[in-house]
Each structure stands twice: as C-alpha cells, then as structure tokens.
PDB file of C-alpha atoms in Angstrom:
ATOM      1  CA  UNK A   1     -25.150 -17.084  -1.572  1.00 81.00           C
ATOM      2  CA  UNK A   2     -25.258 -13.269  -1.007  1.00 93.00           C
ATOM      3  CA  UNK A   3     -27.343 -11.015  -2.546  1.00 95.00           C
ATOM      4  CA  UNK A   4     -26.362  -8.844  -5.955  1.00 96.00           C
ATOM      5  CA  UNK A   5     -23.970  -6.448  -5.259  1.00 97.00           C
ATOM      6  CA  UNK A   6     -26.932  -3.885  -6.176  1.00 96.00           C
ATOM      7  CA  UNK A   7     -29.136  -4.596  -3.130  1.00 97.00           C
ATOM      8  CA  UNK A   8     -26.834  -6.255  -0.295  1.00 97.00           C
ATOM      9  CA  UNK A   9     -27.609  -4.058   2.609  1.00 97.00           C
ATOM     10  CA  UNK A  10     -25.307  -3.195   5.808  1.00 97.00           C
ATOM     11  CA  UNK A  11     -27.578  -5.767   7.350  1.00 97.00           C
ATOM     12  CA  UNK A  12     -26.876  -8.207   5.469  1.00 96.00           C
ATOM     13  CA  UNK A  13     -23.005  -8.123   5.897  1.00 95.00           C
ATOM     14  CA  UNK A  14     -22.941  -7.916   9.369  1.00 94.00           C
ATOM     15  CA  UNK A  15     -25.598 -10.966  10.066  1.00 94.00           C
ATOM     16  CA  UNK A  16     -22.661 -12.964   8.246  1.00 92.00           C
ATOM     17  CA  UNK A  17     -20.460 -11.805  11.209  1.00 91.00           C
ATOM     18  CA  UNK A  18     -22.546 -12.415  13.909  1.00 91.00           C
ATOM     19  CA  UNK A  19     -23.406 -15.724  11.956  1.00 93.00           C
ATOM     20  CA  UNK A  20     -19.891 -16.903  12.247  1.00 90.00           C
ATOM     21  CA  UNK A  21     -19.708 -15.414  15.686  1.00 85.00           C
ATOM     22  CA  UNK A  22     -16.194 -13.309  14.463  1.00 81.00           C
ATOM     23  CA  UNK A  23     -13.602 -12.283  16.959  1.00 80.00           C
ATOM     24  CA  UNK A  24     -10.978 -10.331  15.016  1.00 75.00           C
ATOM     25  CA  UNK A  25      -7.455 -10.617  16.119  1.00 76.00           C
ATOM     26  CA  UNK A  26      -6.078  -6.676  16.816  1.00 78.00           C
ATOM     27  CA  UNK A  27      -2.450  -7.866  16.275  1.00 75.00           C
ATOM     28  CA  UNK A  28      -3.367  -9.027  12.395  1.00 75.00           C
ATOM     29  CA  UNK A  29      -5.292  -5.552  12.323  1.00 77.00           C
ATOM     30  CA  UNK A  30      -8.916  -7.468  11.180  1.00 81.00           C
ATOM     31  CA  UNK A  31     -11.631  -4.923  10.153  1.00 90.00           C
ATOM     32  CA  UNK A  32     -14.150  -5.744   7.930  1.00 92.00           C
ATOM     33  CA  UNK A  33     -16.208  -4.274   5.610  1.00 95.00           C
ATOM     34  CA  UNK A  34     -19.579  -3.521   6.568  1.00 96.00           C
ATOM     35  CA  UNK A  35     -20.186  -1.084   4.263  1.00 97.00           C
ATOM     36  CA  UNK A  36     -21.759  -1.883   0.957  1.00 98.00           C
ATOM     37  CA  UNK A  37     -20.783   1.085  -1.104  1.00 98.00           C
ATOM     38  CA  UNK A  38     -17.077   0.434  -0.307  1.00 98.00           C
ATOM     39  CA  UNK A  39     -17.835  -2.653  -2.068  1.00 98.00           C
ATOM     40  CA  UNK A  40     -19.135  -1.373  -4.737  1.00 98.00           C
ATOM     41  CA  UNK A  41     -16.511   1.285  -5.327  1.00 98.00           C
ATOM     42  CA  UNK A  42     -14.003  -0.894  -5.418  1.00 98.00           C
ATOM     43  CA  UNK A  43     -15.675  -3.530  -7.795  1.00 98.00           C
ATOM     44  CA  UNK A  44     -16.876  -1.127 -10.394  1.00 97.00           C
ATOM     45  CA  UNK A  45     -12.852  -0.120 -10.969  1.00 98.00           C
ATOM     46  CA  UNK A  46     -12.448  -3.496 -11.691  1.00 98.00           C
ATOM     47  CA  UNK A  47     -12.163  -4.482 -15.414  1.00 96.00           C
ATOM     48  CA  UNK A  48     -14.301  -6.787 -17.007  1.00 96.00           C
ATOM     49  CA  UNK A  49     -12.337 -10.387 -17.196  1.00 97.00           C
ATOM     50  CA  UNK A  50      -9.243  -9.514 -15.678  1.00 98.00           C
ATOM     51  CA  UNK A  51      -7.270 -11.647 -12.902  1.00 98.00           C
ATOM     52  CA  UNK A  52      -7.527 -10.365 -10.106  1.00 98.00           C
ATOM     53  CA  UNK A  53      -5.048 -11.076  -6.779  1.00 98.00           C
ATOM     54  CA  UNK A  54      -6.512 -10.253  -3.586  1.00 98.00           C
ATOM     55  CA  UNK A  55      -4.721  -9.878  -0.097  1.00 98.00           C
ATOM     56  CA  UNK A  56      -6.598 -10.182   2.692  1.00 96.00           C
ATOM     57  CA  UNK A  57      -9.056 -12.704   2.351  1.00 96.00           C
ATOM     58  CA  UNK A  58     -11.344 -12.034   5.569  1.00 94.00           C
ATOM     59  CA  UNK A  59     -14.125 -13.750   5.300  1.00 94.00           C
ATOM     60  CA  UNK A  60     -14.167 -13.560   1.243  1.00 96.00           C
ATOM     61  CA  UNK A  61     -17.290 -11.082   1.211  1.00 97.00           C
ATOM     62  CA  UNK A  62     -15.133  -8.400  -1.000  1.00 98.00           C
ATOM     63  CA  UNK A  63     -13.831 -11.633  -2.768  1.00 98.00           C
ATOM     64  CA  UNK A  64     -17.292 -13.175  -3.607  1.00 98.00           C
ATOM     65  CA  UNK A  65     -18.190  -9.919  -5.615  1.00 98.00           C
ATOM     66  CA  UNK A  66     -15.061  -9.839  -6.765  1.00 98.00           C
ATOM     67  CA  UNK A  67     -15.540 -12.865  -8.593  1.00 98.00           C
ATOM     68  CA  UNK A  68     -18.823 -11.932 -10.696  1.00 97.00           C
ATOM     69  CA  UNK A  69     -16.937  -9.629 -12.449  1.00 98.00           C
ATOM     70  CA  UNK A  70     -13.492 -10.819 -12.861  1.00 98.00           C
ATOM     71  CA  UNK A  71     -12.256 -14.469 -14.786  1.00 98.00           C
ATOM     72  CA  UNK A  72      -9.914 -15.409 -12.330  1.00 98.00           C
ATOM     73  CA  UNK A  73      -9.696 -14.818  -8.290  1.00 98.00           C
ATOM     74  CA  UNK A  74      -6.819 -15.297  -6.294  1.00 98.00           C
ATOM     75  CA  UNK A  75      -7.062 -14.823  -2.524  1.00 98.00           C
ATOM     76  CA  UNK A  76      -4.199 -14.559   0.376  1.00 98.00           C
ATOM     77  CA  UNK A  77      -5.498 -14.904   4.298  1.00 96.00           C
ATOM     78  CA  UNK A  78      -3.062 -15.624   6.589  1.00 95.00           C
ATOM     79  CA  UNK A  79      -5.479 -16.214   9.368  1.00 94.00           C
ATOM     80  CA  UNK A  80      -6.599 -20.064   9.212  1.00 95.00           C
ATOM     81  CA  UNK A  81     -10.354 -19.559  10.898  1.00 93.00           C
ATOM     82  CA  UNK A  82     -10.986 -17.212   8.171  1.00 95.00           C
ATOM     83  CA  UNK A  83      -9.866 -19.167   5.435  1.00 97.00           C
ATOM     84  CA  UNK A  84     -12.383 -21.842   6.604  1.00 96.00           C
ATOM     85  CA  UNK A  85     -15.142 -19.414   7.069  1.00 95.00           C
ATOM     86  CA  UNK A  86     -14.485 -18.060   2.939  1.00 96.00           C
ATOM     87  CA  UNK A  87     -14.344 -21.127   1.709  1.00 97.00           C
ATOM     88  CA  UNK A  88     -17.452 -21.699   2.433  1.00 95.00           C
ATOM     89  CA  UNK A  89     -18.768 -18.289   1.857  1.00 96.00           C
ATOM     90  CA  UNK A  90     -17.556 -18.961  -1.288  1.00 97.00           C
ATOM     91  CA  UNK A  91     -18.116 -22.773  -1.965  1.00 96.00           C
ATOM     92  CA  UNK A  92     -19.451 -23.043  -5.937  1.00 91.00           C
ATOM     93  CA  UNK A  93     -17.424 -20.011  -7.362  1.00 97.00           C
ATOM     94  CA  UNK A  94     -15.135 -21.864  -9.816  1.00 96.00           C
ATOM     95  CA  UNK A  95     -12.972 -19.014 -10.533  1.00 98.00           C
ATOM     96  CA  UNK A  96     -11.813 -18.481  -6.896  1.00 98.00           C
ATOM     97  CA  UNK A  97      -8.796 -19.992  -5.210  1.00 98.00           C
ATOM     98  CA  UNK A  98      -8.380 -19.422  -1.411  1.00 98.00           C
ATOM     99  CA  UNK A  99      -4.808 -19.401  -0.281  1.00 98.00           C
ATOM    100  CA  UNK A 100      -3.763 -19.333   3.395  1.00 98.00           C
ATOM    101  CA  UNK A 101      -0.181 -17.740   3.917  1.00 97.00           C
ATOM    102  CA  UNK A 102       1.593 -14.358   4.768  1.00 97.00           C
ATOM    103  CA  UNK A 103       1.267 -12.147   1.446  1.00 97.00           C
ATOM    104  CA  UNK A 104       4.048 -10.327   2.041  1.00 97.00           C
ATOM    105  CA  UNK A 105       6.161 -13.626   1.896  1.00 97.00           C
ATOM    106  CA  UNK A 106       4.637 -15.996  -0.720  1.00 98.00           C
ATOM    107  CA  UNK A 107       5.469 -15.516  -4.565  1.00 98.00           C
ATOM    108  CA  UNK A 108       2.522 -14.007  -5.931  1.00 98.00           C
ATOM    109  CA  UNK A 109       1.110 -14.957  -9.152  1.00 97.00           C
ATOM    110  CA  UNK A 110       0.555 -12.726 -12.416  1.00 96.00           C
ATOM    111  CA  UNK A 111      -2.250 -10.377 -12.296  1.00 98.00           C
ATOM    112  CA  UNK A 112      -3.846  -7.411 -13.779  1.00 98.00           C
ATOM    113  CA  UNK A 113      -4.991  -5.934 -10.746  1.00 98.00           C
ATOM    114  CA  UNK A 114      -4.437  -6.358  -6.717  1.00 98.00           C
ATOM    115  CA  UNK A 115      -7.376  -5.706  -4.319  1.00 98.00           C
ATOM    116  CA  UNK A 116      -6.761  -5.151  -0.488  1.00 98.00           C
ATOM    117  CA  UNK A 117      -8.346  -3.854   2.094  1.00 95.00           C
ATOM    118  CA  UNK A 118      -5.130  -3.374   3.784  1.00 94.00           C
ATOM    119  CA  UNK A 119      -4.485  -4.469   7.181  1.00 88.00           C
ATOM    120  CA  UNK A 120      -3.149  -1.141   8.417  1.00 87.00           C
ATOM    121  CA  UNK A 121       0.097  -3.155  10.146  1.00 88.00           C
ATOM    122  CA  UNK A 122       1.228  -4.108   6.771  1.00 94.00           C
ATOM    123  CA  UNK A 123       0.422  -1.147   4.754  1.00 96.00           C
ATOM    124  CA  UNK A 124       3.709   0.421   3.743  1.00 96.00           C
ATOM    125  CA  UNK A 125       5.172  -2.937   3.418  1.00 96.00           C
ATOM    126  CA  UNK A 126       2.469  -3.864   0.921  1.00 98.00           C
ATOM    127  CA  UNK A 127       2.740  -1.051  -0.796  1.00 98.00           C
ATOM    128  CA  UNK A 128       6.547  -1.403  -1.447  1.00 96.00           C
ATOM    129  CA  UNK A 129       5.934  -4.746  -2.404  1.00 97.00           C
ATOM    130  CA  UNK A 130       3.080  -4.009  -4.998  1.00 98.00           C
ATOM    131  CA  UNK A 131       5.841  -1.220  -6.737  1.00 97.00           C
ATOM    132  CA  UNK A 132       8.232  -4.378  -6.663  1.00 96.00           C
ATOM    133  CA  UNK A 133       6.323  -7.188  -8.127  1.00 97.00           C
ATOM    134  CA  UNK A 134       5.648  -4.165 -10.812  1.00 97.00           C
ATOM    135  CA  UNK A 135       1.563  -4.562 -10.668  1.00 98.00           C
ATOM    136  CA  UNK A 136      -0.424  -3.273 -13.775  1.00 98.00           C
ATOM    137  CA  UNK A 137      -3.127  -1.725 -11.352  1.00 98.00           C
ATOM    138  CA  UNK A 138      -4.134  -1.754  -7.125  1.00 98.00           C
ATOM    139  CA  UNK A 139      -6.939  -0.759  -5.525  1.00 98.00           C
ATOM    140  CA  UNK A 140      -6.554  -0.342  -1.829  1.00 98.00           C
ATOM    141  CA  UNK A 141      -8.748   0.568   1.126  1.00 98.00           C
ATOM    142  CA  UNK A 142      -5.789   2.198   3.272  1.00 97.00           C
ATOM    143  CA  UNK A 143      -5.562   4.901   5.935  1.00 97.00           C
ATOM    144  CA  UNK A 144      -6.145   8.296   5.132  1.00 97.00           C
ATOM    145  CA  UNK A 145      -3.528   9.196   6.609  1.00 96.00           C
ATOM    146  CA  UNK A 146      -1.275   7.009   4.002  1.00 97.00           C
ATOM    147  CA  UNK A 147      -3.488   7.977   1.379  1.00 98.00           C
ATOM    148  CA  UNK A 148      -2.097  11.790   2.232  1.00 97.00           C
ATOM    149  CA  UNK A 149       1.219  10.829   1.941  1.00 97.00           C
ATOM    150  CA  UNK A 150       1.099   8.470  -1.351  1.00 98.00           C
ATOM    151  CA  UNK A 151      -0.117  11.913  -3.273  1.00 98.00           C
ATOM    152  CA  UNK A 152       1.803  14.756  -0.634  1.00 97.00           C
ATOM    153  CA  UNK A 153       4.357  16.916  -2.663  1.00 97.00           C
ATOM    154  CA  UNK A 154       7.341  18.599  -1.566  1.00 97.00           C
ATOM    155  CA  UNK A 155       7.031  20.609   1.343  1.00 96.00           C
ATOM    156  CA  UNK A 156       4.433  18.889   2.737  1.00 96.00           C
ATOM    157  CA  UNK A 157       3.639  17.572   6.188  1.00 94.00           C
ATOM    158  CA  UNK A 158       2.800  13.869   4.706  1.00 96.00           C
ATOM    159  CA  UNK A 159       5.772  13.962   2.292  1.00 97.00           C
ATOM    160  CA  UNK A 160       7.853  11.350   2.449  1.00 96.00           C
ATOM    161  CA  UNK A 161      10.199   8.207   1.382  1.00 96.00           C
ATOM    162  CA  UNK A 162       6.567   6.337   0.982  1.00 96.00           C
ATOM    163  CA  UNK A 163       5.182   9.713  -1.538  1.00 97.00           C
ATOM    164  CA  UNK A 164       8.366   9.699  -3.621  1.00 97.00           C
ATOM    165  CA  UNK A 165       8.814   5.825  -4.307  1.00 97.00           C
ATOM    166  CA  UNK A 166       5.197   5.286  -4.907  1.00 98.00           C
ATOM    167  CA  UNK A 167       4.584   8.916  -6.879  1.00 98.00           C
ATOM    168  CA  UNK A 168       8.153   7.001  -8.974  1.00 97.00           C
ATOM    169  CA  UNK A 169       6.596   4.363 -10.357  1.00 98.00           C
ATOM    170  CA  UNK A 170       2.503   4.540 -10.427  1.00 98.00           C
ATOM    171  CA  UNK A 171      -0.111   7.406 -10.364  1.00 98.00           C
ATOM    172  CA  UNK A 172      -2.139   7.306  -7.390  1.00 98.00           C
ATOM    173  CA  UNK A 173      -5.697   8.735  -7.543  1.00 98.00           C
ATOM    174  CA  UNK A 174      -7.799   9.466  -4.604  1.00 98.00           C
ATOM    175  CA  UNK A 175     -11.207   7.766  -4.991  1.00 98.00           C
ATOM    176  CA  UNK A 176     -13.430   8.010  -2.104  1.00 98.00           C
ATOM    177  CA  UNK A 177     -12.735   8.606   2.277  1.00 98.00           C
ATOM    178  CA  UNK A 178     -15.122   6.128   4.403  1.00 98.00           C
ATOM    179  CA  UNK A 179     -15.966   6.952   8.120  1.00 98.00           C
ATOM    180  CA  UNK A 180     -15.000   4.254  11.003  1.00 97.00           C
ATOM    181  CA  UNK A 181     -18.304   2.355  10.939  1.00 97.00           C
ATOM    182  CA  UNK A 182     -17.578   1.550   7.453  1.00 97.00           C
ATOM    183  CA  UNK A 183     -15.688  -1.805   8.869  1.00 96.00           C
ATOM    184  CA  UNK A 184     -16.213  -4.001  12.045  1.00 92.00           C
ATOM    185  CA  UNK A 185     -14.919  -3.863  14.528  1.00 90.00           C
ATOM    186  CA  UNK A 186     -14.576   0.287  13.611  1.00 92.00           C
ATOM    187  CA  UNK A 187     -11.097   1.745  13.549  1.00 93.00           C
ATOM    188  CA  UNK A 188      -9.404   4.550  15.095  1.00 92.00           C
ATOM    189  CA  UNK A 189      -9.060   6.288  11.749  1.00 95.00           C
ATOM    190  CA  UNK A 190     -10.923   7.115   8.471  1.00 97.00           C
ATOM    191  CA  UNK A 191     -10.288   4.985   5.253  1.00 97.00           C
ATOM    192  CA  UNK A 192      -9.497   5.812   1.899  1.00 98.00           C
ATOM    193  CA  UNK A 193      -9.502   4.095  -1.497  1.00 98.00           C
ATOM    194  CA  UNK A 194      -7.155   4.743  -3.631  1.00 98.00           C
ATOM    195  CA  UNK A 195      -5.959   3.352  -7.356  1.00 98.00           C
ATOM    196  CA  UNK A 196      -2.604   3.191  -7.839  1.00 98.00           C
ATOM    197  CA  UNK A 197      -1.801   3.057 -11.441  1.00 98.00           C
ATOM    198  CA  UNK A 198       1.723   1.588 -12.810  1.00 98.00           C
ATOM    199  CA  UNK A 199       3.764   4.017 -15.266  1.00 97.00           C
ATOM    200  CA  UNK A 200       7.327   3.922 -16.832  1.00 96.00           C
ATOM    201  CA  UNK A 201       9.621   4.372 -13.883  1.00 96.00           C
ATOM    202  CA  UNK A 202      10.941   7.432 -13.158  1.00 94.00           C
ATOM    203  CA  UNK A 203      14.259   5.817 -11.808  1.00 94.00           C
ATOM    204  CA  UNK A 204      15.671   2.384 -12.973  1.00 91.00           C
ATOM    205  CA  UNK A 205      16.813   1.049  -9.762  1.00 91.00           C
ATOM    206  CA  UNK A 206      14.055   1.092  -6.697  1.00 91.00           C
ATOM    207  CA  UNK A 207      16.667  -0.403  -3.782  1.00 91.00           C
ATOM    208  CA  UNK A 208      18.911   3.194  -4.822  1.00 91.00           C
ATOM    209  CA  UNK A 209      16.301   5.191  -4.267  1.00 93.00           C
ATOM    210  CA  UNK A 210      15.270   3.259  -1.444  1.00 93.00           C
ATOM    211  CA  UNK A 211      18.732   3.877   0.434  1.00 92.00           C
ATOM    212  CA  UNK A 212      18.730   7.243  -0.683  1.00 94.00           C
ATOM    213  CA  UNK A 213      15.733   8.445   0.466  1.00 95.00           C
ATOM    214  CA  UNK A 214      15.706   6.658   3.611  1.00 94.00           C
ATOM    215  CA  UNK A 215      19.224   8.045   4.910  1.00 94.00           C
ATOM    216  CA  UNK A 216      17.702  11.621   3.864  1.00 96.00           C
ATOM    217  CA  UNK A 217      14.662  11.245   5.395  1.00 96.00           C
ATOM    218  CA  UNK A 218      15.834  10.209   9.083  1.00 95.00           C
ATOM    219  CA  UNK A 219      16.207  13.995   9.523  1.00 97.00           C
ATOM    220  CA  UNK A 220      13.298  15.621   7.251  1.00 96.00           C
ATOM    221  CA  UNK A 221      13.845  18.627   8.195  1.00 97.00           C
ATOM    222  CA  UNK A 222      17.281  19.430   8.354  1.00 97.00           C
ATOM    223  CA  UNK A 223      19.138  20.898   5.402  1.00 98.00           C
ATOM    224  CA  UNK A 224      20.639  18.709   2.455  1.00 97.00           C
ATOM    225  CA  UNK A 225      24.331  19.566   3.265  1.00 97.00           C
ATOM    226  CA  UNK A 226      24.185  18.362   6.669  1.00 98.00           C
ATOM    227  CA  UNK A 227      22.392  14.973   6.451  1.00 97.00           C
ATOM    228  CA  UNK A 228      25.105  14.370   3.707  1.00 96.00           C
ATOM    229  CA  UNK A 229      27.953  15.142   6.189  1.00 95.00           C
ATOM    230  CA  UNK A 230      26.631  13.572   8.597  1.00 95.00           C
ATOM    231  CA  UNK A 231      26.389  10.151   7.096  1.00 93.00           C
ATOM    232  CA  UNK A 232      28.480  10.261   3.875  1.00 93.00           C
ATOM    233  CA  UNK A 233      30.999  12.810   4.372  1.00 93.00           C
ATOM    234  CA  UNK A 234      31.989  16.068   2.839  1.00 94.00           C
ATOM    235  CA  UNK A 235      33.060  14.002  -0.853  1.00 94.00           C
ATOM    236  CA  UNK A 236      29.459  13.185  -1.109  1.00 94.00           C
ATOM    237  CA  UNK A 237      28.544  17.092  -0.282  1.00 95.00           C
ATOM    238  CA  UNK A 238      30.987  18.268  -3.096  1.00 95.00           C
ATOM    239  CA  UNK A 239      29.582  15.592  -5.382  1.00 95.00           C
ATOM    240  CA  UNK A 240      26.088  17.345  -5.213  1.00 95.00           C
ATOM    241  CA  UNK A 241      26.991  20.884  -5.484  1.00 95.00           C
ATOM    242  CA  UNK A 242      29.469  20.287  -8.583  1.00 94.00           C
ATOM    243  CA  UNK A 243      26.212  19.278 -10.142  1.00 93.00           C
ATOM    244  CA  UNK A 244      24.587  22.561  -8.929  1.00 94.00           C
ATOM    245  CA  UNK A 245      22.011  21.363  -6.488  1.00 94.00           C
ATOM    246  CA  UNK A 246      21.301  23.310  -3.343  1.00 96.00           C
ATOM    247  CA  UNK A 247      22.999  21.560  -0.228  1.00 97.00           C
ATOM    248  CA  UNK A 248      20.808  23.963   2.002  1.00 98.00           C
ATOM    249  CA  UNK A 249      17.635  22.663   0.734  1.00 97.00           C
ATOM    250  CA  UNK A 250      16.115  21.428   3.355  1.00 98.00           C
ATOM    251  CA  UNK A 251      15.348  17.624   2.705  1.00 98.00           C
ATOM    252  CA  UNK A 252      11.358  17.846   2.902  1.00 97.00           C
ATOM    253  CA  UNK A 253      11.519  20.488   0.086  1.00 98.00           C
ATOM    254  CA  UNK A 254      13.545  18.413  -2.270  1.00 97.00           C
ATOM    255  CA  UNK A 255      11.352  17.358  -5.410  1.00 96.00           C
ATOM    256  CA  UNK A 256      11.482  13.802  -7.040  1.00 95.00           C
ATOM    257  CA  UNK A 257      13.573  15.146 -10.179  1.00 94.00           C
ATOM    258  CA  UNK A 258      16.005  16.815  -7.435  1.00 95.00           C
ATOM    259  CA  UNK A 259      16.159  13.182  -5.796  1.00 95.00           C
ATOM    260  CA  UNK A 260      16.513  11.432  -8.924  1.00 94.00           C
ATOM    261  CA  UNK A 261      19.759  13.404  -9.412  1.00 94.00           C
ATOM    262  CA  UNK A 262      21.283  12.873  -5.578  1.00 95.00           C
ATOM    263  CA  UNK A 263      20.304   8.991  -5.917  1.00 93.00           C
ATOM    264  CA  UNK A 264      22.542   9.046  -8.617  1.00 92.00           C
ATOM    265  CA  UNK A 265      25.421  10.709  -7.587  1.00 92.00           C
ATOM    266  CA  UNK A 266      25.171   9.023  -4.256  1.00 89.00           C
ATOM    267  CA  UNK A 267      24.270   5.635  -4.826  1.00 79.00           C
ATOM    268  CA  UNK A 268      28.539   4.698  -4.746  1.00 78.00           C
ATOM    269  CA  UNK A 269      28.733   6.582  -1.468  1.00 81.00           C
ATOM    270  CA  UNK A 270      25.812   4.359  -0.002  1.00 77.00           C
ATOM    271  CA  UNK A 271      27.270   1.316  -1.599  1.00 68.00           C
ATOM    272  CA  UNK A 272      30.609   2.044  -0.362  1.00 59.00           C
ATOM    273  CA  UNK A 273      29.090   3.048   3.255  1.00 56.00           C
ATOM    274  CA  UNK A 274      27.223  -0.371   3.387  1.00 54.00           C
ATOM    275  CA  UNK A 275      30.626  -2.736   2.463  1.00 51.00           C
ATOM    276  CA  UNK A 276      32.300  -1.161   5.725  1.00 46.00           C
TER     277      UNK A 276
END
C-alpha cells in the first residue's frame, strides 16, 4: 500500500523502482513519474465518482491514486513486465482492471475522463484518437512542445494540423510545465499537463478536415493558391476564390473558420484525387 496522496514523498516513488529493479524500454518511450505533485495535479481534476480510462499503465502508481477518487478504473499497458508489477501494486483495489494491449488498437470502453501520461512516441496518435472516440474530458502529461501546438493560433511557429483538429473539437487548457527529473529515467524535454475539454464540433466530418489540412500543411509556408495547384488543380483554386477567400494567404496564417470553409469546398476535390 502507498502512502495518501497528501504525504507520498519523491522517495517513496522511486524506492518502488529500485524495488522492482525497472529497466524502461526507450523504444515504448517509459518515463515515470517521480514527482508527487504531478500526481496530485492530475488527480485533483479528476471528478468525484467518475470512470476513469487510463493509458499507460506503468507500474499503476498514477493508477493506484487514481482509484481513491474515482468509481471505476480502467488501465491499458502494453508492456507485459509492467502489467505484472501493477497488479500487484495494486492487488485489493476492487475498482481497478489492468488490461495489457496496444491502446491505440483495442476498443476502448465508455468513460468520463482519460488519464495518460503519454508515451511521447504515441502522442499525436493518441490525441487523434481521444477527438475520435469523442471523450467527455483528458488529462495528459505531454511534451511541451505539443502542449504549444494544441493551443498555437494562426501564424504561429507551433501551428498546425494537430492545433486546428484538436482546437475543432475540445478546449485545451494549459495546467502546469514539469522539469525532466519530474519522471525516471528523465527526458530530453519538459512536460506539460494539459485538460482537453470536449465541445460541439466545429466541423461535422473529422477525416475532411483531416485530408484537408494535411495536404495544406505539407508546405506551411507557402501561399494558399499554390499548394492548391499543386495538388488539386486550378478548379479547386477557382472554387476558393468564387467564395472570396484569399488564395495568397499563406497556409500557416489561415484561421480555423477560413479552414472550415476550404474543407468544404474541397473535400470533392480530395475525394475525387484519392479514387484515381
């Protein structure tokens, strides 16, 4: 049993590491949390008696917490020696259940919130997955870096196919930026939580404005007109300035509402594109 989430110390954490004599893999992108407040910040956003679906198990030290507050506990590790090391970590919690599999290929059940401290080699994937599967509410430890880009705007460096789809369908809020040593072994990079908040869509059909954005992104910086000639032809370029959108925007600049607009106009081009 660990201590309350109140008192449990660095030192406590990382004696369960050394206890079960952890090598992380680098290729599954293992780093756990060492850090007690990173706990705590993400458990206190947790609601009272909600179901909670975790990915990335590790050694279910996030997930033991996780389960004092919470009525129901669902857990993904795709790394068998973990699994065996959280199951008993978390032997005599009744409202846990430990599955071993790839989360990013096994249905997922219903749940009012999903809990990750993401493996940074599945990030974006997760994240387009999470938008997907339509989740209420997620709460993930991710790179900064991807944390920049989930809230970037138009114009920006970190803006992106990854800003737009996400800023589409949830509100993202920026909770709190942990150094390296907050997780063993320490990354390269700083970590940030951040909540990511489901609203009404801002575009019906996510695989449109998939396409869309990721044919206009492979050249960020060039101008609307010739990304559009370039891949769709001059049709599509007329298409988009009948409408009286500016085909010399460049394609960083464009804002959501602008690419709400093109993904409609274009989504036959891309279709038809795709059937040759």
């Amino acid at each position: 049993m660990l201590p309350d989430i109140d008192v449990v110390t660095r030192d406590d954490l990382m004696r369960l590491i050394t206890k079960y004599r952890l090598r992380p893999i680098k290729r599954l992108s293992q780093h756990f949390v060492v850090d007690p407040t990173v706990i705590r910040d993400i458990v206190k956003h947790v609601p009272g008696g909600s179901r909670v679906l975790e990915v990335g198990t590790g050694i279910g030290v996030l997930t033991y917490y996780l389960a004092r507050v919470a009525s129901q506990v669902i857990t993904i590790e795709i790394d068998g020696r973990l699994v065996r090391i959280a199951e008993r970590v978390l032997s005599g919690l009744g409202n846990v259940s430990v599955i071993q599999g790839d989360a990013l290929r096994i249905p997922w059940p219903n749940t009012d919130v999903l809990i990750s401290n993401v493996p940074y080699s599945i990030t974006s994937p997760l994240i387009i997955r999470i938008i997907k599967e339509r989740i209420p509410m997620a709460l993930l430890t991710i790179q900064r870096e991807v944390a920049d880009r989930l809230v970037s705007g138009p114009g920006s460096d970190n803006y992106g196919r990854l800003s737009i789809i996400t800023q589409c369908n949830y509100s993202v809020n920026v909770l709190s930026t942990y150094p390296p040593d907050s997780f063993y072994p320490s990354p390269e990079v700083y970590s940030t939580l951040v909540m990511m908040t489901r609203r009404e869509p801002c575009y019906s059909d996510i695989r449109i404005l998939e396409s869309v954005t990721n044919l206009l992104f492979r050249h960020r910086n060039r101008i609307l007109r010739w990304v559009l000639n370039k891949y769709l032809g001059p049709e599509a370029v007329n298409t988009i300035i009948n409408v009286g959108i500016d085909v010399n925007t460049r394609i960083r600049q464009l804002g959501i509402n602008e690419l709400i607009r093109i993904a409609d106009l274009l989504g036959q081009f891309i279709n038809d594109t795709n059937n040759h």
